[in-house]
Amino acid sequence: MELDLTKAKEFYSKMLLIRRFEERCVEFYSKQKIRGFLHLYIGEEAIAVGIMSALTPEDAVLATYREHGQALAKGVSANSIMAELFGKQEGTSRGRGGSMHLFDANTRFYGGTAIVAGGLPLAVGMALADKMMKRNRVTVCMFGDGAVAEGEFHESLNLAALWNLPVLFVCENNRYAMGTALNLTESETDIYKKAASYKINSKQVDGMSVIEVAKAASRAVEDIKDGKGPVFLECLTYRFRAHSMFDAELYREKVEVEEWKEKGPLVVFQKRLEEMGLWSEMDVKELEDEIKNTMDEAVEFAENGTLEPIEDLEKFVYSEVSNG
Amino acid sequence: MDNTITYREAVREAIRKAMSEDERVFLMGEDVGNYGGSYAVSRGLLDEFGRERIIDTPLSESAFTGAGIGAAMNGMRPIVEIMTVNFSLLALDQIINNAGSLLHMSGGQFNVPLVIRMATGVGNQLGAQHSHSLEGWLSYIVGVKVLTPATVQDAYDMIGLALSDPDPVLVFENSLLYNSKGSLDTKSTPIPIGKALVHRPGKDITILTYGINLFKALEAAETLAKDGIDAEVIDLRSLRPLDDETIMKSVAKTHRVVIVDDGWKSGSISAEIMARINEQAFYELDAPMARVCTLEVPLPYAKHLEDAAIVQVDKIIEMAKKVMVQS
């Protein structure tokens, strides 16, 4: 992968978009415009941007409940995500999903699932369907390190490897399953080794480096599309914010968080671009302005959105065209 | 032409027909391929359709049920076989949190055209972990449909109905019915999902049931007839949605109700049906509603204990007579 000014701009602005989007989320959460559980992705932006850079619009993504970043990186509009968070029918899921359940058929974004590891079997099935129908597409499954303790993780990896399925597993290892550190819950904390035991091509990647993630992702997608079977990427990262807005964060030291912030994806990328002499050529102010406009527009769109009529509440429990 | 076949063959024929007509249909589950299905339902299908469409899975109910959901979301028409209803508990997360929820929580974007077949039923001295009827309990789940074929005709028709439905459908095949025989008309129009069927019209008392207990109820009705009690026997066929219309119409006719259900009493489908009759047809009743259910014990192994725990024809007769006396 060649890193030129265009690519650099694209990576930086996408990570910044996610960062600024989530900062707005915090703002509107405290204004009580956004309610429910809100899990922020701040600190992990390099993974979503790096992974999605390797995909085509035909490739599918399944994510967890911390998925604003993945959705934005896959191309779901900031407007519809913000409208969803505001509970409006112009949102990705007509206000029925909320922060944890973003869905968008147009960009092939399949959630937004809030049961840890619950998306892994779905990804296996999506990939199985592509293989059976001989469609050369990849299904990406994003999940956190907490999912590794669930049986579904192991069952799914076994199936994917056994059936040689076109699926890319991406573990975002941010070191904490809610408030419990990985070394308190896993006998083996190098998660990629677990995947390797299922004979899956698996690798540990610096999840703070968008370049490293993008490189690994494009190689993985290439291999998968060549029919070489599933790939597993463990992206080492850290979330700068609490698990959710309800989390008092009693389980880790402030100094640890501060140390990681210095290794944050935007900081690291800026340093890299400085070394390459590309940073000076980037008009960061212009990018910031552009993103600010996008955010203002998203908030306005969400504010002006309409509420689903109560009469429609029971829609979509079953499909409308049904023989039942 | 003799068109009498077994319930097992009827299910197999329905699967074979669906797979021949639609390349998106495939069967996946434990032992469905080389073994031929733990109840021999899929015997021969591997040779006919190959390993790509008759897929043996590991003992991973949650993952292969979830994979069925994912495949359905991505354009396929999977049939997932879960060996027994007891094992479906390992896949409940996928059934409730994904299959039943995805359409709604995606704002109508992603439907799940998935069929899950499960063997169910009490009896055969299989003990507490292989011998239960949990379909009433699974019919609690919104977003899924629950079918309980009792007859050979329904065993055949319901597979087709389930596959052409855009939403997840759970089909409960009673394992004690697999060897039962009946006539099959492959050309008739299937009775839709959500419709109950009056199997034996009667005017004195309504017996509501489904699955294997349909036959126990019909047998009870014949004995009751000899004592001058004319029982109407209704096969519910579908536990979600329930056919309130047929139920209430019958209650308005007979004014007396016995519900026969293989589930435990507490929180069972029989409890739900009683509540609905109370809500919709209370003033039609001439006597308190009654029910015959499995005793509230994990199913025991010993034959005499098992027999005492489960629904029997004489228990239905006794209960019907009791209701008649009360009115």
XYZ file of C-alpha atoms in Angstrom:
651
model
C 0.000 0.000 0.000
C 1.386 3.338 -1.118
C 0.826 6.265 1.250
C 0.546 9.457 -0.765
C -1.032 12.777 0.158
C -4.505 11.744 -1.073
C -4.478 8.543 0.964
C -3.037 10.373 3.975
C -5.801 12.946 3.795
C -8.440 10.263 3.447
C -7.204 8.289 6.453
C -6.730 11.326 8.642
C -10.063 12.917 7.803
C -11.990 9.676 8.354
C -10.404 9.141 11.758
C -11.074 12.769 12.610
C -14.674 12.425 11.442
C -15.201 9.515 13.838
C -13.499 11.411 16.674
C -15.561 14.560 16.150
C -18.763 12.571 15.693
C -18.279 10.903 19.029
C -17.427 14.158 20.749
C -20.767 15.445 19.531
C -22.338 12.295 20.940
C -20.942 13.131 24.375
C -22.261 16.668 24.062
C -25.758 15.582 23.129
C -25.773 12.779 25.650
C -25.248 15.331 28.411
C -28.023 17.419 26.868
C -30.159 14.251 27.065
C -30.902 14.307 23.347
C -29.165 10.932 23.121
C -30.221 8.346 25.693
C -29.770 4.669 26.432
C -26.402 2.963 26.340
C -23.713 4.865 24.478
C -20.382 3.152 23.891
C -17.713 5.403 22.488
C -14.965 4.396 20.078
C -12.560 7.235 20.842
C -9.009 5.888 20.666
C -9.859 3.023 18.346
C -10.484 4.949 15.124
C -7.478 3.543 13.260
C -9.023 0.082 13.194
C -12.323 0.985 11.546
C -10.637 3.253 9.007
C -7.826 0.811 8.272
C -10.096 -2.196 7.852
C -12.725 -0.457 5.733
C -10.075 0.973 3.414
C -9.540 -2.583 2.150
C -13.195 -3.201 1.289
C -15.400 -2.615 -1.716
C -19.052 -1.563 -1.341
C -20.057 -5.200 -2.039
C -18.258 -6.452 1.067
C -20.348 -6.733 4.230
C -19.591 -5.646 7.783
C -21.028 -6.874 11.062
C -20.124 -4.986 14.182
C -20.819 -4.784 17.884
C -22.503 -2.173 20.057
C -19.468 0.149 19.818
C -20.007 0.629 16.133
C -20.437 4.297 15.255
C -16.875 4.318 13.937
C -17.261 1.220 11.801
C -20.532 2.498 10.373
C -19.041 5.870 9.452
C -15.967 4.227 7.942
C -18.126 1.834 5.905
C -19.917 4.842 4.463
C -23.117 5.047 6.486
C -24.039 8.739 6.570
C -23.398 10.793 9.689
C -26.885 12.230 9.235
C -28.657 8.912 9.525
C -26.506 7.721 12.429
C -27.104 10.924 14.379
C -30.823 10.751 13.607
C -30.835 7.193 14.944
C -29.173 8.327 18.162
C -31.818 11.024 18.479
C -34.487 8.314 18.058
C -35.864 9.680 14.812
C -37.400 7.730 11.958
C -34.853 9.173 9.536
C -32.229 7.191 11.463
C -30.511 4.044 10.231
C -33.069 1.854 11.995
C -36.033 4.239 12.139
C -35.237 4.950 15.776
C -35.820 1.339 16.755
C -32.167 0.462 17.110
C -30.327 3.290 18.821
C -26.592 3.487 19.323
C -26.140 -0.271 19.651
C -28.168 -1.282 16.578
C -27.137 0.657 13.485
C -28.115 -1.098 10.244
C -27.769 0.049 6.666
C -28.619 -2.162 3.712
C -27.211 0.304 1.152
C -23.689 0.123 2.505
C -24.078 -3.535 3.570
C -23.677 -2.684 7.222
C -25.377 -5.475 9.200
C -25.309 -4.069 12.719
C -24.949 -3.154 15.482
C -25.422 -6.280 17.653
C -25.353 -5.910 21.416
C -24.870 -9.482 22.536
C -21.138 -10.043 22.812
C -20.007 -12.581 20.165
C -23.573 -12.815 18.814
C -22.477 -11.458 15.434
C -19.803 -14.085 14.805
C -22.171 -16.886 13.777
C -24.044 -14.442 11.539
C -20.804 -13.519 9.783
C -20.080 -17.207 9.250
C -23.516 -17.610 7.658
C -23.155 -14.526 5.479
C -19.832 -15.855 4.226
C -21.315 -19.324 3.726
C -24.017 -17.822 1.519
C -21.426 -15.973 -0.573
C -19.393 -19.135 -0.978
C -22.433 -21.212 -1.960
C -23.576 -18.599 -4.482
C -20.007 -18.171 -5.766
C -19.974 -14.420 -5.093
C -16.473 -13.091 -4.578
C -17.217 -11.016 -1.504
C -15.827 -10.715 1.995
C -17.776 -10.526 5.233
C -15.983 -8.636 7.969
C -16.847 -9.376 11.577
C -15.730 -6.856 14.201
C -15.785 -7.744 17.895
C -14.015 -6.932 21.132
C -11.689 -8.963 23.303
C -14.630 -9.726 25.621
C -16.195 -11.869 22.901
C -13.295 -14.294 23.072
C -14.615 -15.790 26.308
C -17.937 -16.732 24.714
C -18.525 -20.165 23.224
C -19.837 -18.629 20.029
C -16.359 -17.253 19.302
C -14.879 -20.745 19.300
C -17.795 -22.386 17.515
C -17.695 -19.752 14.784
C -13.949 -19.854 14.212
C -14.105 -23.618 13.929
C -16.893 -23.432 11.337
C -15.205 -20.699 9.316
C -11.952 -22.643 9.129
C -13.620 -26.014 8.573
C -15.666 -24.670 5.673
C -12.942 -22.373 4.317
C -15.238 -19.346 4.377
C -14.544 -15.832 3.046
C -14.698 -14.064 6.386
C -12.356 -11.585 8.026
C -12.480 -11.682 11.817
C -11.292 -8.471 13.409
C -10.762 -8.526 17.147
C -10.472 -5.044 18.608
C -8.461 -5.867 21.685
C -8.815 -2.810 23.902
C -7.738 -4.821 26.926
C -10.945 -4.525 28.945
C -14.185 -6.463 28.740
C -16.363 -3.751 30.205
C -14.436 -3.169 33.415
C -12.461 -6.359 33.687
C -8.935 -6.550 32.344
C -8.137 -9.271 29.857
C -5.585 -10.967 32.120
C -8.307 -11.524 34.720
C -10.521 -13.379 32.255
C -8.264 -15.152 29.758
C -5.593 -17.754 30.327
C -4.077 -16.789 26.958
C -4.093 -13.032 26.393
C -2.588 -13.197 22.891
C -5.907 -13.665 21.195
C -4.540 -14.323 17.710
C -3.025 -17.542 19.072
C -6.491 -18.865 19.833
C -7.522 -18.263 16.225
C -4.347 -19.908 15.001
C -5.293 -23.036 16.934
C -8.280 -23.352 14.598
C -5.835 -23.303 11.657
C -6.866 -19.792 10.719
C -4.294 -17.471 9.198
C -4.014 -15.048 12.089
C -1.975 -12.048 13.043
C -1.480 -9.430 15.725
C -1.486 -5.847 14.473
C -0.789 -2.446 16.035
C -4.345 -1.165 16.184
C -3.156 2.367 16.890
C -1.545 2.593 13.459
C -4.004 3.113 10.644
C -1.272 2.234 8.153
C -0.483 -1.088 9.814
C -4.157 -1.983 10.047
C -4.824 -0.986 6.431
C -1.839 -3.012 5.208
C -2.874 -6.097 7.131
C -6.494 -5.706 6.047
C -5.738 -5.367 2.352
C -3.483 -8.416 2.441
C -6.162 -10.336 4.317
C -8.944 -9.351 1.923
C -6.768 -10.288 -1.031
C -6.087 -13.739 0.432
C -9.740 -14.279 1.290
C -10.866 -13.315 -2.206
C -8.255 -15.700 -3.600
C -10.146 -18.474 -1.822
C -7.582 -19.035 0.907
C -10.208 -19.057 3.656
C -10.757 -16.926 6.739
C -8.251 -14.502 8.220
C -8.070 -13.316 11.807
C -6.615 -9.950 12.802
C -6.093 -9.037 16.428
C -5.772 -5.251 16.565
C -4.184 -4.022 19.781
C -5.834 -0.839 20.910
C -7.235 1.075 23.866
C -10.411 3.008 24.484
C -9.801 6.408 25.964
C -13.281 6.752 27.364
C -15.227 4.631 29.809
C -17.023 1.474 28.618
C -20.302 3.353 28.416
C -21.658 6.636 29.696
C -22.768 4.868 32.883
C -19.294 3.582 33.684
C -17.563 5.255 36.678
C -14.252 3.761 35.469
C -13.065 2.484 38.826
C -11.074 -0.375 37.334
C -8.106 1.473 35.837
C -5.703 4.247 36.702
C -5.981 7.668 35.086
C -2.260 7.597 34.368
C -2.700 4.451 32.257
C -5.305 6.213 30.139
C -3.050 9.248 29.748
C -0.148 7.073 28.620
C -2.291 5.500 25.952
C -3.583 8.846 24.757
C -0.021 9.684 23.765
C -0.114 6.594 21.572
C -3.494 7.537 20.094
C -4.203 6.895 16.417
C -4.405 10.548 15.380
C -1.205 11.470 17.239
C 0.674 8.484 15.855
C -0.499 9.143 12.327
C 0.456 12.804 12.512
C 3.979 11.865 13.671
C 4.287 9.406 10.821
C 3.200 11.975 8.282
C 5.664 14.498 9.719
C 8.455 11.950 9.233
C 7.332 11.409 5.675
C 7.090 15.137 5.038
C 3.394 14.886 4.180
C 2.010 16.593 7.287
C 3.138 20.067 6.247
C 1.223 19.621 3.027
C -2.007 18.729 4.808
C -4.438 21.529 5.417
C -5.737 20.320 8.756
C -7.746 23.466 9.334
C -9.625 22.836 6.105
C -10.359 19.230 7.145
C -11.538 20.365 10.571
C -13.862 22.937 9.011
C -15.260 20.431 6.598
C -15.937 17.924 9.384
C -17.436 20.607 11.596
C -19.876 21.385 8.794
C -20.699 17.709 8.376
C -21.359 17.456 12.112
C -23.480 20.613 12.241
C -25.488 19.272 9.356
C -25.898 15.868 11.027
C -27.108 17.444 14.260
C -29.514 19.672 12.370
C -30.771 16.702 10.376
C -31.309 14.752 13.591
C -32.970 17.676 15.376
C -35.330 18.218 12.461
C -36.048 14.529 12.111
C -39.526 13.224 12.807
C -40.736 10.694 15.307
C -42.089 7.373 14.080
C -45.871 7.467 14.562
C -46.990 5.299 17.487
C -49.417 3.567 15.109
C -46.375 2.089 13.352
C -44.871 0.680 16.545
C -45.842 -2.906 15.783
C -44.548 -2.808 12.238
C -41.498 -4.891 11.312
C -42.084 -7.611 13.893
C -43.020 -9.737 10.902
C -42.543 -8.919 7.238
C -45.487 -7.253 5.595
C -45.607 -9.695 2.709
C -46.256 -12.862 4.614
C -48.258 -15.967 3.914
C -49.039 -16.332 7.611
C -52.347 -45.306 -6.212
C -51.335 -45.777 -2.610
C -50.277 -42.422 -1.281
C -49.937 -43.517 2.332
C -46.549 -42.548 3.712
C -44.929 -41.937 7.080
C -44.589 -38.573 8.764
C -40.815 -38.965 8.379
C -41.119 -39.517 4.638
C -43.468 -36.561 4.337
C -40.908 -34.214 5.882
C -38.183 -35.676 3.679
C -40.289 -35.297 0.542
C -41.039 -31.682 1.400
C -37.338 -30.949 1.846
C -36.474 -32.780 -1.355
C -39.105 -30.860 -3.304
C -37.952 -27.502 -1.914
C -34.303 -28.270 -2.685
C -35.121 -29.377 -6.216
C -37.110 -26.246 -6.936
C -34.901 -23.618 -5.324
C -31.115 -23.662 -5.319
C -31.093 -21.312 -2.343
C -32.503 -24.018 -0.071
C -30.017 -26.117 1.873
C -30.098 -28.306 4.979
C -27.641 -27.947 7.835
C -27.390 -29.661 11.203
C -25.860 -32.389 13.313
C -25.755 -35.770 11.580
C -27.981 -34.680 8.698
C -25.523 -35.930 6.078
C -23.524 -39.122 6.463
C -25.683 -40.416 9.306
C -28.884 -39.626 7.442
C -30.422 -37.555 10.212
C -30.697 -38.645 13.825
C -34.349 -39.522 13.126
C -33.537 -40.623 9.562
C -35.434 -37.703 8.068
C -32.648 -36.709 5.684
C -31.592 -40.236 4.705
C -30.614 -40.298 1.037
C -30.519 -36.518 0.604
C -26.725 -36.348 0.785
C -26.410 -38.671 -2.214
C -28.977 -36.672 -4.092
C -27.850 -33.111 -3.341
C -24.223 -33.426 -2.286
C -22.160 -32.148 0.574
C -22.534 -28.495 -0.407
C -26.258 -28.497 0.297
C -26.622 -31.214 2.941
C -24.185 -29.918 5.490
C -23.037 -31.847 8.538
C -22.238 -29.453 11.354
C -20.208 -29.816 14.519
C -22.052 -29.888 17.858
C -22.326 -26.103 17.860
C -26.012 -25.221 18.026
C -25.473 -21.544 18.592
C -23.010 -21.125 15.730
C -24.851 -23.139 13.102
C -28.207 -21.618 14.011
C -26.590 -18.182 13.803
C -24.960 -19.183 10.529
C -28.413 -20.071 9.243
C -29.587 -16.583 10.176
C -26.584 -14.987 8.463
C -27.090 -17.076 5.329
C -30.775 -16.144 5.286
C -29.877 -12.458 5.560
C -27.527 -12.916 2.642
C -30.018 -14.393 0.201
C -30.284 -18.091 1.051
C -33.217 -20.189 2.301
C -31.585 -22.364 4.945
C -33.222 -25.208 6.825
C -31.452 -25.695 10.122
C -32.105 -28.963 11.933
C -31.666 -28.985 15.699
C -31.553 -32.569 16.888
C -33.929 -32.107 19.806
C -35.704 -29.158 21.319
C -33.579 -29.540 24.432
C -30.485 -28.626 22.417
C -32.196 -25.531 21.061
C -31.564 -23.937 24.437
C -27.925 -23.621 23.387
C -29.071 -21.580 20.404
C -31.648 -19.438 22.200
C -29.480 -16.337 22.019
C -29.423 -16.582 18.235
C -33.131 -17.391 17.997
C -34.333 -14.582 20.263
C -31.713 -11.866 20.015
C -31.039 -12.240 16.302
C -33.650 -14.225 14.361
C -36.619 -12.732 16.191
C -35.221 -9.217 16.534
C -33.314 -8.326 13.383
C -36.227 -7.173 11.260
C -37.550 -4.850 13.922
C -34.284 -3.463 15.235
C -33.055 -2.796 11.707
C -36.161 -0.714 11.058
C -37.524 -3.241 8.577
C -34.329 -3.606 6.531
C -33.271 -7.175 7.233
C -35.738 -10.043 7.347
C -34.644 -13.570 8.200
C -36.206 -16.216 5.926
C -34.949 -19.125 7.992
C -36.550 -22.463 8.858
C -35.477 -24.253 12.024
C -36.712 -27.817 12.386
C -36.582 -29.495 15.758
C -37.641 -32.852 17.095
C -39.756 -32.487 20.192
C -41.913 -34.632 22.448
C -42.142 -36.439 25.732
C -41.943 -40.186 26.167
C -39.793 -43.177 25.182
C -38.058 -43.194 28.577
C -35.412 -40.728 27.445
C -35.106 -38.945 30.767
C -34.934 -35.308 31.720
C -32.578 -33.969 29.063
C -33.945 -35.541 25.888
C -37.653 -35.690 26.469
C -39.404 -32.369 26.664
C -41.874 -30.270 24.789
C -40.630 -26.721 24.854
C -42.432 -25.443 21.751
C -45.053 -23.672 23.832
C -42.302 -21.889 25.630
C -40.458 -20.988 22.403
C -43.708 -19.593 21.050
C -43.282 -16.808 23.611
C -40.720 -15.233 21.281
C -41.918 -12.380 19.102
C -40.597 -12.216 15.568
C -40.660 -15.974 15.002
C -43.501 -18.268 13.987
C -44.068 -21.653 15.589
C -45.591 -24.598 13.755
C -46.458 -28.001 15.186
C -47.430 -30.480 12.464
C -49.454 -33.415 13.770
C -50.535 -35.076 10.552
C -48.627 -36.435 7.585
C -50.242 -33.763 5.414
C -49.069 -30.972 7.710
C -45.607 -32.518 8.079
C -45.321 -32.084 4.311
C -47.156 -28.784 3.890
C -45.568 -26.926 6.760
C -42.008 -27.270 5.433
C -43.113 -25.575 2.227
C -45.090 -22.918 4.094
C -42.161 -22.210 6.379
C -39.718 -21.905 3.478
C -41.883 -19.478 1.574
C -42.357 -17.305 4.650
C -40.108 -14.226 4.785
C -39.621 -14.580 8.546
C -38.010 -17.182 10.810
C -40.232 -20.212 11.328
C -39.662 -22.927 13.931
C -41.149 -26.280 12.970
C -41.576 -28.805 15.780
C -41.748 -32.392 14.615
C -42.827 -34.800 17.319
C -40.288 -37.618 17.348
C -42.982 -40.148 18.314
C -44.877 -39.288 15.142
C -42.089 -40.029 12.659
C -43.311 -43.606 12.127
C -46.987 -42.693 11.984
C -48.695 -43.127 8.654
C -51.236 -41.086 6.788
C -52.305 -40.164 3.327
C -50.646 -37.287 1.561
C -52.054 -35.122 -1.187
C -49.159 -33.189 -2.699
C -51.477 -31.213 -4.950
C -53.789 -29.749 -2.298
C -53.494 -26.138 -1.180
C -51.870 -26.021 2.262
C -53.788 -24.488 5.131
C -51.905 -21.275 5.907
C -49.688 -20.600 8.916
C -51.744 -19.304 11.821
C -54.835 -21.351 11.024
C -56.211 -23.990 13.370
C -58.211 -26.923 12.102
C -61.371 -28.472 13.511
C -60.560 -32.176 13.254
C -63.690 -33.491 14.843
C -66.717 -31.245 15.079
C -68.724 -31.509 18.293
C -71.199 -29.506 20.279
C -70.609 -30.204 23.993
C -67.000 -29.432 24.775
C -63.937 -28.101 22.938
C -60.639 -29.950 23.236
C -57.769 -27.727 22.091
C -54.484 -29.429 21.347
C -51.601 -29.791 18.879
C -48.950 -32.280 17.800
C -49.113 -35.839 19.023
C -51.854 -35.098 21.562
C -54.235 -34.532 18.672
C -54.449 -38.307 18.361
C -54.902 -38.822 22.103
C -57.646 -36.182 22.065
C -59.390 -37.842 19.100
C -59.254 -41.182 20.893
C -60.656 -39.585 24.043
C -63.425 -37.989 21.987
C -64.510 -41.391 20.655
C -64.818 -42.767 24.194
C -66.631 -39.637 25.353
C -69.080 -40.035 22.463
C -70.043 -43.442 23.806
C -70.970 -41.703 27.053
C -73.045 -39.167 25.173
C -70.524 -36.316 25.225
C -69.909 -34.801 21.814
C -66.409 -33.291 21.879
C -65.033 -30.918 19.281
C -61.298 -31.531 18.740
C -59.190 -28.710 17.373
C -55.615 -29.016 16.131
C -54.040 -25.640 16.800
C -51.296 -26.335 14.179
C -49.621 -23.000 14.830
C -48.691 -21.792 18.326
C -47.527 -18.394 17.094
C -49.591 -16.896 15.716
C -52.494 -18.570 17.526
C -55.792 -18.759 15.680
C -57.982 -16.875 18.162
C -60.874 -16.823 15.714
C -61.256 -20.593 15.441
C -60.763 -21.013 19.197
C -63.393 -18.422 20.160
C -65.851 -19.679 17.566
C -65.648 -23.135 19.058
C -65.980 -21.835 22.624
C -69.105 -19.924 21.556
C -70.487 -23.195 20.246
C -69.630 -25.656 23.049
C -69.179 -23.296 26.035
C -66.695 -25.692 27.631
C -62.941 -26.055 27.190
C -60.194 -28.565 27.892
C -56.691 -27.790 26.697
C -54.252 -30.636 26.178
C -50.605 -29.633 26.208
C -47.340 -31.580 26.577
C -45.720 -28.616 28.311
C -45.572 -27.996 32.040
C -48.586 -26.076 33.322
C -46.881 -22.955 34.654
C -46.307 -20.435 31.901
C -47.318 -22.892 29.216
C -49.142 -22.333 25.936
C -52.240 -23.720 27.674
C -51.984 -20.878 30.187
C -51.815 -18.397 27.311
C -54.837 -19.913 25.605
C -56.829 -19.789 28.847
C -55.931 -16.138 29.271
C -57.078 -15.359 25.740
C -60.389 -17.147 26.174
C -60.847 -15.249 29.430
C -60.165 -11.968 27.606
C -62.228 -12.672 24.523
C -64.953 -15.185 25.372
C -65.428 -15.286 29.142
C -69.215 -14.919 28.996
C -69.482 -17.844 26.600
C -68.199 -20.214 29.274
C -70.548 -22.498 31.180
C -67.788 -24.042 33.299
C -64.241 -23.191 34.399
C -61.673 -24.032 31.725
C -59.491 -27.044 32.422
C -56.270 -28.478 31.103
C -54.261 -31.653 30.931
C -50.511 -31.000 30.954
C -47.267 -32.742 31.820
C -46.773 -32.894 35.589
C -44.305 -30.343 36.851
C -41.314 -32.643 37.121
C -38.255 -33.095 34.921
C -39.263 -36.165 32.893
C -38.323 -39.346 34.766
C -36.824 -42.432 33.121
C -38.827 -45.251 34.761
C -41.785 -46.205 32.580
C -44.486 -46.102 35.275
C -43.302 -42.704 36.475
C -43.057 -41.342 32.970
C -46.539 -42.581 32.081
C -47.897 -40.954 35.213
C -46.218 -37.660 34.341
C -47.430 -37.239 30.756
C -50.737 -36.721 28.994
C -52.810 -39.915 28.654
C -56.107 -40.560 26.938
C -57.861 -41.450 30.197
C -56.709 -38.183 31.787
C -58.328 -36.258 28.940
C -61.542 -38.249 29.306
C -61.597 -37.714 33.049
C -60.992 -33.979 32.718
C -63.663 -33.562 30.039
C -66.217 -35.356 32.199
C -65.296 -33.192 35.183
C -65.892 -30.036 33.141
C -69.231 -31.401 31.910
C -70.365 -32.076 35.469
C -69.362 -28.576 36.608
C -71.541 -26.850 34.056
